[in-house]
PDB file of C-alpha atoms in Angstrom:
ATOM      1  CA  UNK A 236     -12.538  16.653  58.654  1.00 51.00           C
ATOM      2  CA  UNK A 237     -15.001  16.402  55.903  1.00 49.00           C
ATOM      3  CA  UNK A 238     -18.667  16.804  55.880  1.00 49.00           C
ATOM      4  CA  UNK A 239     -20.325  14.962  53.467  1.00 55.00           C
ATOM      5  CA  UNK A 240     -23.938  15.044  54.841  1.00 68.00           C
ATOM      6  CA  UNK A 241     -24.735  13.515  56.795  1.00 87.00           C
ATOM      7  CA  UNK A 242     -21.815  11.364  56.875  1.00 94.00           C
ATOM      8  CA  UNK A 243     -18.363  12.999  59.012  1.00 93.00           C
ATOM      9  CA  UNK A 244     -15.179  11.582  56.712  1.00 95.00           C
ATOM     10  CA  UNK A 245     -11.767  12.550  57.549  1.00 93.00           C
ATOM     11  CA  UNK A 246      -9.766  13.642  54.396  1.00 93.00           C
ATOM     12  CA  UNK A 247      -7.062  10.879  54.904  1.00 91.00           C
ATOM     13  CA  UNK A 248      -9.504   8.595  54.178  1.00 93.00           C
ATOM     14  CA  UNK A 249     -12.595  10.348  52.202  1.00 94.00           C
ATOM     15  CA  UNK A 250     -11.891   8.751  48.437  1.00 95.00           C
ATOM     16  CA  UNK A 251     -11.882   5.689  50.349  1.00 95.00           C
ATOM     17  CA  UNK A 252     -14.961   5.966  52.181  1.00 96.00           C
ATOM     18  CA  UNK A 253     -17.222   7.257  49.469  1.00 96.00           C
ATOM     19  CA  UNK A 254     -16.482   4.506  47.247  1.00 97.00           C
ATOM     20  CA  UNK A 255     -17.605   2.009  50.650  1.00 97.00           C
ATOM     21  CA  UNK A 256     -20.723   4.113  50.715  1.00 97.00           C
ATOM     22  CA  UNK A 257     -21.240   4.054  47.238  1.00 97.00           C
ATOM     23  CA  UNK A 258     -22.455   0.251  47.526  1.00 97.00           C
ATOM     24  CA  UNK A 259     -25.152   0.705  50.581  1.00 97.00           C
ATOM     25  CA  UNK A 260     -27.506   3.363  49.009  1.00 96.00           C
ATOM     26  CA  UNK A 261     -29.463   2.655  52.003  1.00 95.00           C
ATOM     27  CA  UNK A 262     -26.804   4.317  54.080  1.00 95.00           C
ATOM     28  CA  UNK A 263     -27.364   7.434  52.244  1.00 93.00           C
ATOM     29  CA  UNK A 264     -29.267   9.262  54.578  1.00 92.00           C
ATOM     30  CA  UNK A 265     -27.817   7.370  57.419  1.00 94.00           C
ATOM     31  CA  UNK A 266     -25.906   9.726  60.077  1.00 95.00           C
ATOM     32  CA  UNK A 267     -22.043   8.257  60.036  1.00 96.00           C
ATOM     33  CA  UNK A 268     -18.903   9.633  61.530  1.00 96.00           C
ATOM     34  CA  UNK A 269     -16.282   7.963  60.721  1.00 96.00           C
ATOM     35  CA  UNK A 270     -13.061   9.075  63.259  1.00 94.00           C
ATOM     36  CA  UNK A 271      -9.891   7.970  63.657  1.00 92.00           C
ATOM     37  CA  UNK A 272      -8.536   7.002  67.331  1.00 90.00           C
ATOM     38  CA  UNK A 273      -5.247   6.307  68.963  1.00 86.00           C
ATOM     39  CA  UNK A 274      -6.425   2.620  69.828  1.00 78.00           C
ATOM     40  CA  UNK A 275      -8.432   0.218  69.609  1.00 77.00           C
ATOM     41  CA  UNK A 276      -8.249  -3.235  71.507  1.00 74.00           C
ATOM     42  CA  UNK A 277      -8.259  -6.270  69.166  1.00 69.00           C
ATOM     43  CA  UNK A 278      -9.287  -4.636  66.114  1.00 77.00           C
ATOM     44  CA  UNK A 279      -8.516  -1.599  63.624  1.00 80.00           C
ATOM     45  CA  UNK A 280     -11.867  -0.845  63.458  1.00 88.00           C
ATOM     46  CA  UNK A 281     -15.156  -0.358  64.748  1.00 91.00           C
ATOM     47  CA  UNK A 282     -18.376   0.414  63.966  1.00 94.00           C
ATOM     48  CA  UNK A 283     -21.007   1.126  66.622  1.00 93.00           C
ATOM     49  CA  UNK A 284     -23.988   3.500  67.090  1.00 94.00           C
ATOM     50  CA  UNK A 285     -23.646   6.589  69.107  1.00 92.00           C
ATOM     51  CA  UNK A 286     -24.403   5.917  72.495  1.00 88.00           C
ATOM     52  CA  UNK A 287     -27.776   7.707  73.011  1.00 89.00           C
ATOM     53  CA  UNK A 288     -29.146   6.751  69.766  1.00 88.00           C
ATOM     54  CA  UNK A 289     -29.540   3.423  71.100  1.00 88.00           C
ATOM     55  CA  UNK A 290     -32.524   4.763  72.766  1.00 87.00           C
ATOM     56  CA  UNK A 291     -34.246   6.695  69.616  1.00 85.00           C
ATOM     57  CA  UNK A 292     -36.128   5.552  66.744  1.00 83.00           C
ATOM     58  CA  UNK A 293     -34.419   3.649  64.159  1.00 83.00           C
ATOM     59  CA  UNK A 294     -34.705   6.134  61.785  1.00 84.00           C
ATOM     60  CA  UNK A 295     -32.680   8.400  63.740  1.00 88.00           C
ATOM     61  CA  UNK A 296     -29.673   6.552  65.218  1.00 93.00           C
ATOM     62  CA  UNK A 297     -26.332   8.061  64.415  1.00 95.00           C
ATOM     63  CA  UNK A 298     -23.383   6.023  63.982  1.00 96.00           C
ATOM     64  CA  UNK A 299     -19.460   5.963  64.697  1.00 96.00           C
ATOM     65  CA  UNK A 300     -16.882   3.970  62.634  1.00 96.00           C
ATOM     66  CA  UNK A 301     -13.451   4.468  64.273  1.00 94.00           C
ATOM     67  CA  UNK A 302     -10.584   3.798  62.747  1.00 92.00           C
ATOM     68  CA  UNK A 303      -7.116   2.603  64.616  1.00 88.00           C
ATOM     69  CA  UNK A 304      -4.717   5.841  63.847  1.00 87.00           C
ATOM     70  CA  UNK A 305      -1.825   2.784  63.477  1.00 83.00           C
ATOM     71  CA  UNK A 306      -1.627  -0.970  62.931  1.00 74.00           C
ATOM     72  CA  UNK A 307       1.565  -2.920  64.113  1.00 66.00           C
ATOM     73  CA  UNK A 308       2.294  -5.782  61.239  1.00 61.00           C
ATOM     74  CA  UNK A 309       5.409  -7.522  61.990  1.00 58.00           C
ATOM     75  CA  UNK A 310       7.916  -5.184  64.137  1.00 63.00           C
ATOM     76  CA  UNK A 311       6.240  -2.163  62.530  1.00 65.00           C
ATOM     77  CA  UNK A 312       4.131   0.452  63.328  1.00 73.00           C
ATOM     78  CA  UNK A 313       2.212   1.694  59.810  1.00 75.00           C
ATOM     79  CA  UNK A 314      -0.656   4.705  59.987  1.00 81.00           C
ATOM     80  CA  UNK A 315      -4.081   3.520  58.916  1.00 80.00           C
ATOM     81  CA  UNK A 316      -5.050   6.068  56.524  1.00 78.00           C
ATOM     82  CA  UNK A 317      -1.503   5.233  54.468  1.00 82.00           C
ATOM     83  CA  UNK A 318      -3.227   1.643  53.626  1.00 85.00           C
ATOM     84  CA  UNK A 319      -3.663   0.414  50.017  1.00 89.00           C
ATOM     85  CA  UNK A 320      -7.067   2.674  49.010  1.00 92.00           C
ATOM     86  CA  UNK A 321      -8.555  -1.346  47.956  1.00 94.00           C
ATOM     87  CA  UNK A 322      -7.825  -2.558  51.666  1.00 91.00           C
ATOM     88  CA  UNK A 323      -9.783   0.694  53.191  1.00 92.00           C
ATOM     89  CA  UNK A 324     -12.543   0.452  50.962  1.00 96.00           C
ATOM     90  CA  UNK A 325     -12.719  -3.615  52.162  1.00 95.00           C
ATOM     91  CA  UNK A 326     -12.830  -2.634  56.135  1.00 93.00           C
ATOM     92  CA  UNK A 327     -14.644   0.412  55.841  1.00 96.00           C
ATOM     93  CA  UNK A 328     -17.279  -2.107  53.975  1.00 97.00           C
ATOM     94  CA  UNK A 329     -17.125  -4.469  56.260  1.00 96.00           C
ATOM     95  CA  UNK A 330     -17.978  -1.769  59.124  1.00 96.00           C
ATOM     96  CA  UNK A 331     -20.904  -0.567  56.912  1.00 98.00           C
ATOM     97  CA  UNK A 332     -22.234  -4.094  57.024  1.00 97.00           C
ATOM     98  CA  UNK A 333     -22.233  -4.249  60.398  1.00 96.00           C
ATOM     99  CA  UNK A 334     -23.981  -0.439  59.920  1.00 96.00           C
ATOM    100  CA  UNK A 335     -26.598  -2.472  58.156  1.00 96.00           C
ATOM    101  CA  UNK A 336     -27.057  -5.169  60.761  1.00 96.00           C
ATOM    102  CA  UNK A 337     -27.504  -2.495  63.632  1.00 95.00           C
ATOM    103  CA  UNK A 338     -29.994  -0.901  61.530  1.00 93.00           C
ATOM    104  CA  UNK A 339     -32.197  -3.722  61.761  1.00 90.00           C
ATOM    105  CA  UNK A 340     -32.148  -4.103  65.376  1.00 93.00           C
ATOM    106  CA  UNK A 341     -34.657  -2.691  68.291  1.00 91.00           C
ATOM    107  CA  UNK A 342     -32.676   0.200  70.997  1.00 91.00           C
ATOM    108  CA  UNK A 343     -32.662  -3.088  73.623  1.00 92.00           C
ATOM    109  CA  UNK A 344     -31.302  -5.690  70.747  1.00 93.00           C
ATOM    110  CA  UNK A 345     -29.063  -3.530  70.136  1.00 93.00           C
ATOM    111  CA  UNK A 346     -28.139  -3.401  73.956  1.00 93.00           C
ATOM    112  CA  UNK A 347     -28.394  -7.309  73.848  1.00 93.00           C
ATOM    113  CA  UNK A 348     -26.199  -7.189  71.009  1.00 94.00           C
ATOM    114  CA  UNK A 349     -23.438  -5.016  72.509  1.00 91.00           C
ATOM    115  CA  UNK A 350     -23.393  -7.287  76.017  1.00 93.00           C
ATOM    116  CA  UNK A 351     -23.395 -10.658  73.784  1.00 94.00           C
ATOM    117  CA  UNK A 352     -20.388  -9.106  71.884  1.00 91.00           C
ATOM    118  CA  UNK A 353     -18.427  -8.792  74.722  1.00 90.00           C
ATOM    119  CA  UNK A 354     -19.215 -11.682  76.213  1.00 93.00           C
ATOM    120  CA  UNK A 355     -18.969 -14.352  73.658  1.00 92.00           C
ATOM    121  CA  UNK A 356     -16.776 -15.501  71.070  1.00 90.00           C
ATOM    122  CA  UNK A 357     -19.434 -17.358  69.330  1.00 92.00           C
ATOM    123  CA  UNK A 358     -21.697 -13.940  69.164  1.00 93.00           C
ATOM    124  CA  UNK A 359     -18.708 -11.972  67.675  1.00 92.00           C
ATOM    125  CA  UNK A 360     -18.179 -14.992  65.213  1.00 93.00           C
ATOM    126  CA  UNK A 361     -21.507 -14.704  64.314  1.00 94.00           C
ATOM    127  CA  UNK A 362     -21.692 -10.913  64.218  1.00 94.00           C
ATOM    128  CA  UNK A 363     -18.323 -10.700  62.183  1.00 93.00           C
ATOM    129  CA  UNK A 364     -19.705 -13.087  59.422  1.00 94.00           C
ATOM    130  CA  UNK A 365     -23.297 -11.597  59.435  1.00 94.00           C
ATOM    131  CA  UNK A 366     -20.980  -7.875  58.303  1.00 95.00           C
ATOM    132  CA  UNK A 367     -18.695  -9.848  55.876  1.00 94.00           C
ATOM    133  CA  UNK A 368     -22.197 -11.142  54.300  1.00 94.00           C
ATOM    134  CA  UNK A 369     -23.523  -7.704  53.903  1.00 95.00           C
ATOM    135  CA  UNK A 370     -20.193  -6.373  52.298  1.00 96.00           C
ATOM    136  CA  UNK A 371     -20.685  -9.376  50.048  1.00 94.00           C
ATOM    137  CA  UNK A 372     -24.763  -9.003  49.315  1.00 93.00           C
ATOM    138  CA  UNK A 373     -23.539  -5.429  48.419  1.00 96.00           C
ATOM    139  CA  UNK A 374     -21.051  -5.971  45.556  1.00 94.00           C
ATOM    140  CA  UNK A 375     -18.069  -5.311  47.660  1.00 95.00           C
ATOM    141  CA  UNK A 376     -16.343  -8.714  47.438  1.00 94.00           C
ATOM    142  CA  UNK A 377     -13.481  -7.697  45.282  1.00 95.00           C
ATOM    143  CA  UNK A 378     -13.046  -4.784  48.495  1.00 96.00           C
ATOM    144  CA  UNK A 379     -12.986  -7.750  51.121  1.00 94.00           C
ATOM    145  CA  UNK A 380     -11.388 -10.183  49.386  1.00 93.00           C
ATOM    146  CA  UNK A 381      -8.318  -7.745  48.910  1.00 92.00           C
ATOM    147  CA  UNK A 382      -8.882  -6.788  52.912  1.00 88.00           C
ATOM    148  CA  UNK A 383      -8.271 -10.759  53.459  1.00 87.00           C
ATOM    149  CA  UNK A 384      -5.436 -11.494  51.145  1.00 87.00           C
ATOM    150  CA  UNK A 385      -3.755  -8.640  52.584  1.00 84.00           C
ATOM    151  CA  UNK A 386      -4.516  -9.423  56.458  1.00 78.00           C
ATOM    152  CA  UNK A 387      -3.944 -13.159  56.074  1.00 81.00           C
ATOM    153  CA  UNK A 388      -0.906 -13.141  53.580  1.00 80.00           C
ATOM    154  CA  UNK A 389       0.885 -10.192  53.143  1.00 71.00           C
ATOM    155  CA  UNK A 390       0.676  -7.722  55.922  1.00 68.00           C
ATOM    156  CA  UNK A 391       3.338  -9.990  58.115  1.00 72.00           C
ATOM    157  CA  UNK A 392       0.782 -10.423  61.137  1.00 73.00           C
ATOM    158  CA  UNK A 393       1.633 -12.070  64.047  1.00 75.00           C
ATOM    159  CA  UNK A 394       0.070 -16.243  63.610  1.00 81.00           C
ATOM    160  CA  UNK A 395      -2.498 -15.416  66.808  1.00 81.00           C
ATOM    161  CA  UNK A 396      -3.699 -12.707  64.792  1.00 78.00           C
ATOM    162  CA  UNK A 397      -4.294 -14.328  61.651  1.00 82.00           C
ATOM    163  CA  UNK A 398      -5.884 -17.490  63.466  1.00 86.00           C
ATOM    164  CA  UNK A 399      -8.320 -14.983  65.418  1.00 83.00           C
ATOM    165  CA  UNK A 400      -9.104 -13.742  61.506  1.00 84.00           C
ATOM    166  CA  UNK A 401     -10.047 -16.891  60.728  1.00 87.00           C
ATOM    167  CA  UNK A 402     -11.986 -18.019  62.830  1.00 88.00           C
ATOM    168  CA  UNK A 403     -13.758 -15.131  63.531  1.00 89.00           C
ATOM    169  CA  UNK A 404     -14.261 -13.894  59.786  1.00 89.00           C
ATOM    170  CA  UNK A 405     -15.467 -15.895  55.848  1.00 89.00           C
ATOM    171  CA  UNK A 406     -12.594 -17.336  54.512  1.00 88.00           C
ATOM    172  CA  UNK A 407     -12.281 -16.278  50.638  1.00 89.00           C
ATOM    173  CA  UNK A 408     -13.970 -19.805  49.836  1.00 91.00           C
ATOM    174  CA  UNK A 409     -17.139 -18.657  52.003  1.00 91.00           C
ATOM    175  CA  UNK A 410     -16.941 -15.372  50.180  1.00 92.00           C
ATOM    176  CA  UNK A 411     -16.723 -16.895  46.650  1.00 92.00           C
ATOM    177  CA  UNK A 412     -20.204 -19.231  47.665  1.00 91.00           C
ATOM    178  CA  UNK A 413     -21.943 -16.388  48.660  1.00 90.00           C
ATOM    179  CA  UNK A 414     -21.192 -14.645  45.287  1.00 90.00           C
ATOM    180  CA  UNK A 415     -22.054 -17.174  43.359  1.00 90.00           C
ATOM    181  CA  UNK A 416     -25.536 -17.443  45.712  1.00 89.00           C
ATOM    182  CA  UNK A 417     -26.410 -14.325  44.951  1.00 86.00           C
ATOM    183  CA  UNK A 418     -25.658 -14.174  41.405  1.00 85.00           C
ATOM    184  CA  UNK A 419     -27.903 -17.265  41.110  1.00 85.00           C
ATOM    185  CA  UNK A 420     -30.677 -15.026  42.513  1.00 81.00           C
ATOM    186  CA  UNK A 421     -29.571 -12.156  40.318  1.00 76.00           C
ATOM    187  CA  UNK A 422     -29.860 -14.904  37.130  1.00 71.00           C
TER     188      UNK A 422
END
């Protein structure tokens, strides 16, 4: 485990991480561990703040991004951290967006936000685009486009997997609109 303060980066996936960092400067200062775990229902990973930092100032909340040790495409079982470095960087970018979103939220929106996650497909919709758009705003689309081509063509996922992607997630059209937005603001 590496320390990179005041982020917590396994080796396996350090590069990786850093270069996911490197686009929310904002998230410099921010407290992040990012740990891998055996498993993780209907997802390969997950960002979320650490429990009791719900209750503290926004300023201080520490954060968790855990990481699925393994992913099963097709019959097979293939470890996380042995990923294409471009896929990482996409998900770890797309958990640093949702990083972002939590950072915006009051201790009880952030409770809100954790009961309406579990408890609504629409909310998770909603919260899973709201991270994609922050990846995006952040210069990370080549990262999450990759992450997408790879999940929705290549990886051999099961068809309910790939339809949960995309509904719940921008499709590379959305992606491409929301570039072009903010390069139009950039202009």
């Amino acid at each position: 485990m590496k320390t990179t303060e005041p982020h917590i980066i396994p080796e396996a996936i350090k590069q990786e991480a850093l270069v996911a960092l490197s686009h929310y400067p904002e998230l410099e200062n921010t407290p992040i561990e990012f740990k891998f775990k055996k498993h993780i229902k209907k997802s390969t990973m997950q960002a979320q703040p650490a429990f009791w930092s719900v209750f503290k100032n926004k300023r201080k909340r520490k954060y968790k991004i855990l990481i699925s040790e393994n992913i099963k495409i097709a019959d097979t079982l293939y470890q996380t951290k042995n990923m294409p470095s471009e896929i990482m960087i996409g998900w770890l970018g797309h958990e640093l967006g949702h990083i972002m979103d939590f950072e915006e939220r009051s201790g009880l929106n952030l409770i809100g936000f954790g009961i309406k996650y579990l408890t609504s497909k629409n909310y998770i919709r909603d919260a899973e685009r709201r991270a994609d758009s922050f990846a995006v705003h952040h210069g990370m689309e080549k990262y999450i486009l990759a992450t997408k081509e790879f999940i929705l063509e290549k990886a051999g996922l099961s068809e309910k997997y790939i339809n949960r992607i995309k509904r719940l997630y921008l499709s590379p059209e959305e992606i491409m609109l929301l570039v072009d937005e903010r390069d139009a603001l950039l202009d």
